[in-house]
Amino acid sequence: MKSREMAYYFMVLPAVILFAAFHTFPALQGIYYSFTNWNGISLDYDFVGLKNYINLFKDVTVLDSYLFTFKFAIFAAILVNIISLAVAIGLNSKIKGRNFFRAVYFLPNVLSVLIVGFIFNFFFTNILPDLGEEYKIEFLTTNILGSADFAWIGILLVFVWQACAFNIILYLSGLQTVPSELYEASSLDGANKWQQFWKVTFPMIAPFFTINMVLSMKNSLMVFDQIVAMTGGGPGNSTTSISLLIYTGGFSGGEFAFQSANAVIYFIVIMLISVFQLKILQKREMDM
């Protein structure tokens, strides 16, 4: 083997070992435990086969968490992409202070998710109700995070605000690849701004739209930090996502094996959704 090839292997090998040690091996171990009744603490456990997987579909708490997560993910993915694309188009235009505004819109991406969640928790719990009472605005006087029906909206607002930062950068990168000659030609043909966007801009940035949709859906399905910081899954279990349920049930609820099975099912669900999105959206790219 050539010395250059050996150098490449030596550079890659540490990363492969670390990835296998801290990702692949724990994942395989979790799959193994999903077929047992281990509670995560005791030294003894028994092999129970598919019992955990069967019980998942009978557990009302698990089904409710799936419904909440899917509802949250659909709204979040749509809002993130609409807002991100609109802001990216504005930042791509010739405006004063464009670089400053790009930095401002990217700032939420570098902030800690937990810290942002705690700040907004305080905002929704204390500041907003006080402002509502001060200015006699009735609907602001109630803490939205204390409502089982509307707490998820508060989490959604924070999630979308922070998630848009990264998506804006991706859309902005895509918009900068569109040749200006296409806009000039379409303008000469009498196309208005909307026609230019739908017939020129959107087809050209279709690959970026695919990436953003898949990433935003995956990230929203895995929502965790915002819920921990803002509601802890409450009131009741109204904002308990699947990720939070797996964490709390597995590490503090004595359901390690059961929640390991839940994690396996959840991984398969996210993978299937991502593959489905890629297949549909990439087909749309070819049609464009």
PDB file of C-alpha atoms in Angstrom:
ATOM      1  CA  MET A   1       0.000   0.000   0.000  1.00  0.00           C
ATOM      2  CA  LYS A   2       1.293   3.416  -0.918  1.00  0.00           C
ATOM      3  CA  SER A   3       2.409   5.723   1.858  1.00  0.00           C
ATOM      4  CA  ARG A   4      -0.120   8.355   0.739  1.00  0.00           C
ATOM      5  CA  GLU A   5      -2.977   5.859   1.039  1.00  0.00           C
ATOM      6  CA  MET A   6      -1.737   4.851   4.477  1.00  0.00           C
ATOM      7  CA  ALA A   7      -1.790   8.485   5.544  1.00  0.00           C
ATOM      8  CA  TYR A   8      -5.417   8.781   4.424  1.00  0.00           C
ATOM      9  CA  TYR A   9      -6.385   5.693   6.401  1.00  0.00           C
ATOM     10  CA  PHE A  10      -4.632   6.973   9.527  1.00  0.00           C
ATOM     11  CA  MET A  11      -6.505  10.289   9.221  1.00  0.00           C
ATOM     12  CA  VAL A  12      -9.895   8.599   8.793  1.00  0.00           C
ATOM     13  CA  LEU A  13      -9.424   5.778  11.305  1.00  0.00           C
ATOM     14  CA  PRO A  14      -9.702   7.881  14.527  1.00  0.00           C
ATOM     15  CA  ALA A  15     -12.980   9.411  13.360  1.00  0.00           C
ATOM     16  CA  VAL A  16     -14.347   5.970  12.424  1.00  0.00           C
ATOM     17  CA  ILE A  17     -13.404   4.553  15.828  1.00  0.00           C
ATOM     18  CA  LEU A  18     -14.959   7.477  17.700  1.00  0.00           C
ATOM     19  CA  PHE A  19     -18.135   7.321  15.588  1.00  0.00           C
ATOM     20  CA  ALA A  20     -18.442   3.576  16.137  1.00  0.00           C
ATOM     21  CA  ALA A  21     -17.762   3.867  19.877  1.00  0.00           C
ATOM     22  CA  PHE A  22     -20.148   6.710  20.637  1.00  0.00           C
ATOM     23  CA  HIS A  23     -22.827   6.209  17.962  1.00  0.00           C
ATOM     24  CA  THR A  24     -22.917   2.839  16.202  1.00  0.00           C
ATOM     25  CA  PHE A  25     -22.234   0.613  19.216  1.00  0.00           C
ATOM     26  CA  PRO A  26     -24.735   2.407  21.543  1.00  0.00           C
ATOM     27  CA  ALA A  27     -27.357   2.281  18.775  1.00  0.00           C
ATOM     28  CA  LEU A  28     -26.888  -1.461  18.306  1.00  0.00           C
ATOM     29  CA  GLN A  29     -26.910  -1.923  22.078  1.00  0.00           C
ATOM     30  CA  GLY A  30     -30.179   0.000  22.297  1.00  0.00           C
ATOM     31  CA  ILE A  31     -31.719  -2.247  19.642  1.00  0.00           C
ATOM     32  CA  TYR A  32     -30.645  -5.279  21.653  1.00  0.00           C
ATOM     33  CA  TYR A  33     -32.134  -3.906  24.895  1.00  0.00           C
ATOM     34  CA  SER A  34     -35.408  -3.184  23.097  1.00  0.00           C
ATOM     35  CA  PHE A  35     -36.016  -6.954  23.060  1.00  0.00           C
ATOM     36  CA  THR A  36     -35.556  -7.221  26.831  1.00  0.00           C
ATOM     37  CA  ASN A  37     -37.327  -5.967  29.961  1.00  0.00           C
ATOM     38  CA  TRP A  38     -34.319  -4.100  31.392  1.00  0.00           C
ATOM     39  CA  ASN A  39     -35.236  -1.049  33.495  1.00  0.00           C
ATOM     40  CA  GLY A  40     -31.868   0.627  33.021  1.00  0.00           C
ATOM     41  CA  ILE A  41     -30.678   0.044  36.607  1.00  0.00           C
ATOM     42  CA  SER A  42     -30.780  -3.604  37.634  1.00  0.00           C
ATOM     43  CA  LEU A  43     -28.116  -6.098  36.594  1.00  0.00           C
ATOM     44  CA  ASP A  44     -30.626  -8.768  35.597  1.00  0.00           C
ATOM     45  CA  TYR A  45     -33.068  -8.711  32.727  1.00  0.00           C
ATOM     46  CA  ASP A  46     -34.950 -11.172  30.556  1.00  0.00           C
ATOM     47  CA  PHE A  47     -35.409 -11.489  26.824  1.00  0.00           C
ATOM     48  CA  VAL A  48     -39.060 -10.694  25.945  1.00  0.00           C
ATOM     49  CA  GLY A  49     -38.969 -10.668  22.153  1.00  0.00           C
ATOM     50  CA  LEU A  50     -41.410  -8.302  20.459  1.00  0.00           C
ATOM     51  CA  LYS A  51     -43.425  -7.593  23.605  1.00  0.00           C
ATOM     52  CA  ASN A  52     -42.167  -3.997  23.922  1.00  0.00           C
ATOM     53  CA  TYR A  53     -42.965  -3.265  20.286  1.00  0.00           C
ATOM     54  CA  ILE A  54     -46.469  -4.659  20.605  1.00  0.00           C
ATOM     55  CA  ASN A  55     -47.126  -2.706  23.802  1.00  0.00           C
ATOM     56  CA  LEU A  56     -46.043   0.538  22.100  1.00  0.00           C
ATOM     57  CA  PHE A  57     -49.173   0.504  19.970  1.00  0.00           C
ATOM     58  CA  LYS A  58     -51.329  -0.044  23.054  1.00  0.00           C
ATOM     59  CA  ASP A  59     -49.851   2.780  25.131  1.00  0.00           C
ATOM     60  CA  VAL A  60     -52.049   5.890  25.017  1.00  0.00           C
ATOM     61  CA  THR A  61     -49.206   8.170  26.165  1.00  0.00           C
ATOM     62  CA  VAL A  62     -46.984   6.999  23.306  1.00  0.00           C
ATOM     63  CA  LEU A  63     -49.739   7.476  20.718  1.00  0.00           C
ATOM     64  CA  ASP A  64     -50.537  10.960  22.060  1.00  0.00           C
ATOM     65  CA  SER A  65     -46.874  11.943  21.854  1.00  0.00           C
ATOM     66  CA  TYR A  66     -46.724  10.779  18.231  1.00  0.00           C
ATOM     67  CA  LEU A  67     -49.816  12.811  17.356  1.00  0.00           C
ATOM     68  CA  PHE A  68     -48.410  15.916  19.044  1.00  0.00           C
ATOM     69  CA  THR A  69     -45.001  15.514  17.386  1.00  0.00           C
ATOM     70  CA  PHE A  70     -46.458  15.051  13.901  1.00  0.00           C
ATOM     71  CA  LYS A  71     -48.750  18.054  14.348  1.00  0.00           C
ATOM     72  CA  PHE A  72     -45.871  20.172  15.581  1.00  0.00           C
ATOM     73  CA  ALA A  73     -43.518  19.000  12.815  1.00  0.00           C
ATOM     74  CA  ILE A  74     -45.954  19.745   9.989  1.00  0.00           C
ATOM     75  CA  PHE A  75     -46.671  23.282  11.172  1.00  0.00           C
ATOM     76  CA  ALA A  76     -42.999  23.942  11.976  1.00  0.00           C
ATOM     77  CA  ALA A  77     -41.628  22.679   8.655  1.00  0.00           C
ATOM     78  CA  ILE A  78     -44.121  24.722   6.632  1.00  0.00           C
ATOM     79  CA  LEU A  79     -43.624  27.930   8.608  1.00  0.00           C
ATOM     80  CA  VAL A  80     -39.829  27.623   8.698  1.00  0.00           C
ATOM     81  CA  ASN A  81     -39.560  27.248   4.928  1.00  0.00           C
ATOM     82  CA  ILE A  82     -42.066  29.969   4.046  1.00  0.00           C
ATOM     83  CA  ILE A  83     -40.500  32.511   6.401  1.00  0.00           C
ATOM     84  CA  SER A  84     -36.925  31.524   5.550  1.00  0.00           C
ATOM     85  CA  LEU A  85     -37.478  31.802   1.805  1.00  0.00           C
ATOM     86  CA  ALA A  86     -39.235  35.158   2.137  1.00  0.00           C
ATOM     87  CA  VAL A  87     -36.469  36.595   4.334  1.00  0.00           C
ATOM     88  CA  ALA A  88     -33.741  35.169   2.074  1.00  0.00           C
ATOM     89  CA  ILE A  89     -35.286  36.840  -0.975  1.00  0.00           C
ATOM     90  CA  GLY A  90     -35.313  40.141   0.915  1.00  0.00           C
ATOM     91  CA  LEU A  91     -31.695  39.724   2.020  1.00  0.00           C
ATOM     92  CA  ASN A  92     -30.665  38.842  -1.520  1.00  0.00           C
ATOM     93  CA  SER A  93     -32.028  42.100  -2.900  1.00  0.00           C
ATOM     94  CA  LYS A  94     -30.032  45.300  -3.126  1.00  0.00           C
ATOM     95  CA  ILE A  95     -30.756  46.958   0.216  1.00  0.00           C
ATOM     96  CA  LYS A  96     -28.601  49.067   2.509  1.00  0.00           C
ATOM     97  CA  GLY A  97     -26.966  47.218   5.388  1.00  0.00           C
ATOM     98  CA  ARG A  98     -27.532  43.852   3.723  1.00  0.00           C
ATOM     99  CA  ASN A  99     -24.553  42.177   5.395  1.00  0.00           C
ATOM    100  CA  PHE A 100     -25.628  43.526   8.787  1.00  0.00           C
ATOM    101  CA  PHE A 101     -29.119  42.075   8.442  1.00  0.00           C
ATOM    102  CA  ARG A 102     -27.688  38.749   7.293  1.00  0.00           C
ATOM    103  CA  ALA A 103     -25.638  38.559  10.476  1.00  0.00           C
ATOM    104  CA  VAL A 104     -28.660  39.525  12.594  1.00  0.00           C
ATOM    105  CA  TYR A 105     -30.871  36.840  11.059  1.00  0.00           C
ATOM    106  CA  PHE A 106     -28.155  34.203  11.489  1.00  0.00           C
ATOM    107  CA  LEU A 107     -27.582  35.083  15.156  1.00  0.00           C
ATOM    108  CA  PRO A 108     -30.319  32.769  16.591  1.00  0.00           C
ATOM    109  CA  ASN A 109     -28.503  29.779  15.086  1.00  0.00           C
ATOM    110  CA  VAL A 110     -25.445  30.298  17.306  1.00  0.00           C
ATOM    111  CA  LEU A 111     -27.428  30.750  20.519  1.00  0.00           C
ATOM    112  CA  SER A 112     -27.948  27.877  22.926  1.00  0.00           C
ATOM    113  CA  VAL A 113     -31.370  26.310  22.408  1.00  0.00           C
ATOM    114  CA  LEU A 114     -31.851  25.713  26.138  1.00  0.00           C
ATOM    115  CA  ILE A 115     -30.888  29.284  27.045  1.00  0.00           C
ATOM    116  CA  VAL A 116     -33.253  30.680  24.420  1.00  0.00           C
ATOM    117  CA  GLY A 117     -36.002  28.395  25.742  1.00  0.00           C
ATOM    118  CA  PHE A 118     -35.534  29.588  29.328  1.00  0.00           C
ATOM    119  CA  ILE A 119     -35.557  33.234  28.189  1.00  0.00           C
ATOM    120  CA  PHE A 120     -38.808  32.792  26.289  1.00  0.00           C
ATOM    121  CA  ASN A 121     -40.255  30.846  29.202  1.00  0.00           C
ATOM    122  CA  PHE A 122     -39.688  33.892  31.388  1.00  0.00           C
ATOM    123  CA  PHE A 123     -41.050  36.137  28.622  1.00  0.00           C
ATOM    124  CA  PHE A 124     -44.302  34.174  28.213  1.00  0.00           C
ATOM    125  CA  THR A 125     -44.721  33.624  31.963  1.00  0.00           C
ATOM    126  CA  ASN A 126     -43.920  37.080  33.348  1.00  0.00           C
ATOM    127  CA  ILE A 127     -43.303  39.844  30.833  1.00  0.00           C
ATOM    128  CA  LEU A 128     -46.115  39.212  28.369  1.00  0.00           C
ATOM    129  CA  PRO A 129     -48.900  38.886  31.015  1.00  0.00           C
ATOM    130  CA  ASP A 130     -47.663  42.080  32.710  1.00  0.00           C
ATOM    131  CA  LEU A 131     -47.791  43.927  29.384  1.00  0.00           C
ATOM    132  CA  GLY A 132     -51.294  42.590  28.789  1.00  0.00           C
ATOM    133  CA  GLU A 133     -52.474  43.874  32.153  1.00  0.00           C
ATOM    134  CA  GLU A 134     -50.721  47.216  31.673  1.00  0.00           C
ATOM    135  CA  TYR A 135     -52.294  47.910  28.283  1.00  0.00           C
ATOM    136  CA  LYS A 136     -55.601  46.095  28.963  1.00  0.00           C
ATOM    137  CA  ILE A 137     -55.044  43.440  26.282  1.00  0.00           C
ATOM    138  CA  GLU A 138     -57.091  40.522  27.530  1.00  0.00           C
ATOM    139  CA  PHE A 139     -55.578  37.634  25.543  1.00  0.00           C
ATOM    140  CA  LEU A 140     -52.032  38.562  26.612  1.00  0.00           C
ATOM    141  CA  THR A 141     -52.789  38.402  30.337  1.00  0.00           C
ATOM    142  CA  THR A 142     -52.863  34.587  30.322  1.00  0.00           C
ATOM    143  CA  ASN A 143     -49.646  32.585  30.289  1.00  0.00           C
ATOM    144  CA  ILE A 144     -49.856  30.633  27.039  1.00  0.00           C
ATOM    145  CA  LEU A 145     -47.464  27.976  28.349  1.00  0.00           C
ATOM    146  CA  GLY A 146     -49.927  27.155  31.130  1.00  0.00           C
ATOM    147  CA  SER A 147     -52.667  26.205  28.674  1.00  0.00           C
ATOM    148  CA  ALA A 148     -52.932  22.603  27.517  1.00  0.00           C
ATOM    149  CA  ASP A 149     -54.503  23.782  24.256  1.00  0.00           C
ATOM    150  CA  PHE A 150     -52.097  26.577  23.330  1.00  0.00           C
ATOM    151  CA  ALA A 151     -48.765  25.764  25.007  1.00  0.00           C
ATOM    152  CA  TRP A 152     -47.521  24.099  21.819  1.00  0.00           C
ATOM    153  CA  ILE A 153     -47.995  27.382  19.945  1.00  0.00           C
ATOM    154  CA  GLY A 154     -45.522  29.122  22.245  1.00  0.00           C
ATOM    155  CA  ILE A 155     -42.997  26.335  21.646  1.00  0.00           C
ATOM    156  CA  LEU A 156     -43.677  26.520  17.909  1.00  0.00           C
ATOM    157  CA  LEU A 157     -42.963  30.267  17.792  1.00  0.00           C
ATOM    158  CA  VAL A 158     -39.606  29.841  19.527  1.00  0.00           C
ATOM    159  CA  PHE A 159     -38.668  26.817  17.421  1.00  0.00           C
ATOM    160  CA  VAL A 160     -39.511  28.552  14.133  1.00  0.00           C
ATOM    161  CA  TRP A 161     -37.666  31.745  15.135  1.00  0.00           C
ATOM    162  CA  GLN A 162     -34.479  29.830  15.873  1.00  0.00           C
ATOM    163  CA  ALA A 163     -34.748  27.277  13.060  1.00  0.00           C
ATOM    164  CA  CYS A 164     -35.211  29.932  10.369  1.00  0.00           C
ATOM    165  CA  ALA A 165     -31.649  31.197  10.871  1.00  0.00           C
ATOM    166  CA  PHE A 166     -29.945  28.189   9.278  1.00  0.00           C
ATOM    167  CA  ASN A 167     -32.561  27.763   6.542  1.00  0.00           C
ATOM    168  CA  ILE A 168     -32.201  31.419   5.546  1.00  0.00           C
ATOM    169  CA  ILE A 169     -28.481  30.878   4.927  1.00  0.00           C
ATOM    170  CA  LEU A 170     -29.183  27.836   2.739  1.00  0.00           C
ATOM    171  CA  TYR A 171     -31.852  29.638   0.719  1.00  0.00           C
ATOM    172  CA  LEU A 172     -29.584  32.672   0.404  1.00  0.00           C
ATOM    173  CA  SER A 173     -26.832  30.448  -0.973  1.00  0.00           C
ATOM    174  CA  GLY A 174     -29.272  29.052  -3.515  1.00  0.00           C
ATOM    175  CA  LEU A 175     -30.542  32.470  -4.577  1.00  0.00           C
ATOM    176  CA  GLN A 176     -27.007  33.645  -5.266  1.00  0.00           C
ATOM    177  CA  THR A 177     -26.562  30.829  -7.799  1.00  0.00           C
ATOM    178  CA  VAL A 178     -29.411  32.133  -9.986  1.00  0.00           C
ATOM    179  CA  PRO A 179     -27.908  34.044 -12.970  1.00  0.00           C
ATOM    180  CA  SER A 180     -29.080  37.654 -13.194  1.00  0.00           C
ATOM    181  CA  GLU A 181     -29.441  37.211 -16.977  1.00  0.00           C
ATOM    182  CA  LEU A 182     -32.504  35.040 -16.385  1.00  0.00           C
ATOM    183  CA  TYR A 183     -34.265  37.869 -14.564  1.00  0.00           C
ATOM    184  CA  GLU A 184     -33.342  40.330 -17.296  1.00  0.00           C
ATOM    185  CA  ALA A 185     -34.652  37.999 -20.001  1.00  0.00           C
ATOM    186  CA  SER A 186     -37.897  37.323 -18.148  1.00  0.00           C
ATOM    187  CA  SER A 187     -38.347  41.043 -17.530  1.00  0.00           C
ATOM    188  CA  LEU A 188     -38.025  41.705 -21.252  1.00  0.00           C
ATOM    189  CA  ASP A 189     -40.690  39.060 -21.846  1.00  0.00           C
ATOM    190  CA  GLY A 190     -43.045  40.998 -19.573  1.00  0.00           C
ATOM    191  CA  ALA A 191     -42.924  38.763 -16.488  1.00  0.00           C
ATOM    192  CA  ASN A 192     -43.897  40.384 -13.199  1.00  0.00           C
ATOM    193  CA  LYS A 193     -42.203  39.708  -9.842  1.00  0.00           C
ATOM    194  CA  TRP A 194     -44.450  36.789  -8.953  1.00  0.00           C
ATOM    195  CA  GLN A 195     -43.968  35.155 -12.362  1.00  0.00           C
ATOM    196  CA  GLN A 196     -40.209  35.630 -12.059  1.00  0.00           C
ATOM    197  CA  PHE A 197     -40.245  33.920  -8.691  1.00  0.00           C
ATOM    198  CA  TRP A 198     -42.434  30.990  -9.729  1.00  0.00           C
ATOM    199  CA  LYS A 199     -40.953  30.425 -13.204  1.00  0.00           C
ATOM    200  CA  VAL A 200     -37.316  31.398 -12.641  1.00  0.00           C
ATOM    201  CA  THR A 201     -36.296  31.596  -8.987  1.00  0.00           C
ATOM    202  CA  PHE A 202     -38.088  28.619  -7.494  1.00  0.00           C
ATOM    203  CA  PRO A 203     -37.102  26.079 -10.189  1.00  0.00           C
ATOM    204  CA  MET A 204     -33.468  27.183  -9.903  1.00  0.00           C
ATOM    205  CA  ILE A 205     -33.384  26.786  -6.107  1.00  0.00           C
ATOM    206  CA  ALA A 206     -35.446  23.569  -6.064  1.00  0.00           C
ATOM    207  CA  PRO A 207     -32.491  21.471  -4.735  1.00  0.00           C
ATOM    208  CA  PHE A 208     -32.094  23.904  -1.829  1.00  0.00           C
ATOM    209  CA  PHE A 209     -35.827  23.679  -1.149  1.00  0.00           C
ATOM    210  CA  THR A 210     -35.508  19.879  -1.003  1.00  0.00           C
ATOM    211  CA  ILE A 211     -32.632  20.051   1.482  1.00  0.00           C
ATOM    212  CA  ASN A 212     -34.412  22.602   3.661  1.00  0.00           C
ATOM    213  CA  MET A 213     -37.674  20.665   3.730  1.00  0.00           C
ATOM    214  CA  VAL A 214     -35.971  17.415   4.718  1.00  0.00           C
ATOM    215  CA  LEU A 215     -33.806  19.074   7.384  1.00  0.00           C
ATOM    216  CA  SER A 216     -36.613  21.184   8.843  1.00  0.00           C
ATOM    217  CA  MET A 217     -38.968  18.204   9.030  1.00  0.00           C
ATOM    218  CA  LYS A 218     -36.284  16.030  10.637  1.00  0.00           C
ATOM    219  CA  ASN A 219     -35.348  18.712  13.170  1.00  0.00           C
ATOM    220  CA  SER A 220     -38.960  19.465  14.081  1.00  0.00           C
ATOM    221  CA  LEU A 221     -39.724  15.766  14.527  1.00  0.00           C
ATOM    222  CA  MET A 222     -36.819  15.630  16.983  1.00  0.00           C
ATOM    223  CA  VAL A 223     -37.886  18.714  18.974  1.00  0.00           C
ATOM    224  CA  PHE A 224     -36.623  18.356  22.518  1.00  0.00           C
ATOM    225  CA  ASP A 225     -34.650  21.251  24.027  1.00  0.00           C
ATOM    226  CA  GLN A 226     -37.358  23.888  23.596  1.00  0.00           C
ATOM    227  CA  ILE A 227     -39.920  21.668  25.313  1.00  0.00           C
ATOM    228  CA  VAL A 228     -37.560  20.866  28.200  1.00  0.00           C
ATOM    229  CA  ALA A 229     -36.849  24.560  28.798  1.00  0.00           C
ATOM    230  CA  MET A 230     -40.368  25.926  28.309  1.00  0.00           C
ATOM    231  CA  THR A 231     -42.942  23.383  29.470  1.00  0.00           C
ATOM    232  CA  GLY A 232     -41.201  20.156  30.486  1.00  0.00           C
ATOM    233  CA  GLY A 233     -43.830  18.318  28.463  1.00  0.00           C
ATOM    234  CA  GLY A 234     -46.788  19.890  30.274  1.00  0.00           C
ATOM    235  CA  PRO A 235     -49.342  20.983  31.151  1.00  0.00           C
ATOM    236  CA  GLY A 236     -50.026  17.316  31.791  1.00  0.00           C
ATOM    237  CA  ASN A 237     -48.598  15.555  28.761  1.00  0.00           C
ATOM    238  CA  SER A 238     -49.971  18.004  26.202  1.00  0.00           C
ATOM    239  CA  THR A 239     -46.539  19.012  24.856  1.00  0.00           C
ATOM    240  CA  THR A 240     -44.663  15.759  25.357  1.00  0.00           C
ATOM    241  CA  SER A 241     -42.793  14.976  22.147  1.00  0.00           C
ATOM    242  CA  ILE A 242     -41.533  11.525  21.279  1.00  0.00           C
ATOM    243  CA  SER A 243     -37.918  12.513  21.978  1.00  0.00           C
ATOM    244  CA  LEU A 244     -38.847  13.846  25.407  1.00  0.00           C
ATOM    245  CA  LEU A 245     -40.921  10.756  26.188  1.00  0.00           C
ATOM    246  CA  ILE A 246     -38.026   8.477  25.246  1.00  0.00           C
ATOM    247  CA  TYR A 247     -35.661  10.481  27.450  1.00  0.00           C
ATOM    248  CA  THR A 248     -37.858  10.810  30.532  1.00  0.00           C
ATOM    249  CA  GLY A 249     -39.326   7.316  30.353  1.00  0.00           C
ATOM    250  CA  GLY A 250     -36.017   5.656  29.599  1.00  0.00           C
ATOM    251  CA  PHE A 251     -33.723   7.391  32.070  1.00  0.00           C
ATOM    252  CA  SER A 252     -36.013   8.294  34.954  1.00  0.00           C
ATOM    253  CA  GLY A 253     -39.157   6.246  34.453  1.00  0.00           C
ATOM    254  CA  GLY A 254     -37.708   2.736  34.628  1.00  0.00           C
ATOM    255  CA  GLU A 255     -38.729   2.013  31.016  1.00  0.00           C
ATOM    256  CA  PHE A 256     -35.322   1.774  29.386  1.00  0.00           C
ATOM    257  CA  ALA A 257     -36.091  -1.282  27.262  1.00  0.00           C
ATOM    258  CA  PHE A 258     -39.594  -0.079  26.393  1.00  0.00           C
ATOM    259  CA  GLN A 259     -38.371   3.358  25.342  1.00  0.00           C
ATOM    260  CA  SER A 260     -35.489   1.757  23.433  1.00  0.00           C
ATOM    261  CA  ALA A 261     -38.126   0.014  21.343  1.00  0.00           C
ATOM    262  CA  ASN A 262     -39.865   3.363  20.968  1.00  0.00           C
ATOM    263  CA  ALA A 263     -36.577   4.888  19.779  1.00  0.00           C
ATOM    264  CA  VAL A 264     -36.122   2.152  17.177  1.00  0.00           C
ATOM    265  CA  ILE A 265     -39.626   2.688  15.821  1.00  0.00           C
ATOM    266  CA  TYR A 266     -39.094   6.434  15.839  1.00  0.00           C
ATOM    267  CA  PHE A 267     -35.835   6.095  13.909  1.00  0.00           C
ATOM    268  CA  ILE A 268     -37.619   4.031  11.268  1.00  0.00           C
ATOM    269  CA  VAL A 269     -40.436   6.598  11.065  1.00  0.00           C
ATOM    270  CA  ILE A 270     -38.038   9.528  10.590  1.00  0.00           C
ATOM    271  CA  MET A 271     -36.042   7.578   7.999  1.00  0.00           C
ATOM    272  CA  LEU A 272     -39.169   6.683   6.014  1.00  0.00           C
ATOM    273  CA  ILE A 273     -40.437  10.264   6.103  1.00  0.00           C
ATOM    274  CA  SER A 274     -37.058  11.605   4.946  1.00  0.00           C
ATOM    275  CA  VAL A 275     -36.806   9.078   2.102  1.00  0.00           C
ATOM    276  CA  PHE A 276     -40.373   9.858   1.040  1.00  0.00           C
ATOM    277  CA  GLN A 277     -39.646  13.593   1.023  1.00  0.00           C
ATOM    278  CA  LEU A 278     -36.479  13.121  -1.012  1.00  0.00           C
ATOM    279  CA  LYS A 279     -38.239  10.918  -3.541  1.00  0.00           C
ATOM    280  CA  ILE A 280     -41.155  13.309  -4.050  1.00  0.00           C
ATOM    281  CA  LEU A 281     -39.167  16.554  -4.002  1.00  0.00           C
ATOM    282  CA  GLN A 282     -36.338  15.298  -6.217  1.00  0.00           C
ATOM    283  CA  LYS A 283     -38.921  14.099  -8.727  1.00  0.00           C
ATOM    284  CA  ARG A 284     -40.344  17.618  -8.684  1.00  0.00           C
ATOM    285  CA  GLU A 285     -36.845  18.978  -9.364  1.00  0.00           C
ATOM    286  CA  MET A 286     -36.598  16.845 -12.515  1.00  0.00           C
ATOM    287  CA  ASP A 287     -40.076  17.939 -13.646  1.00  0.00           C
ATOM    288  CA  MET A 288     -38.960  21.561 -13.308  1.00  0.00           C
TER     289      MET A 288
END
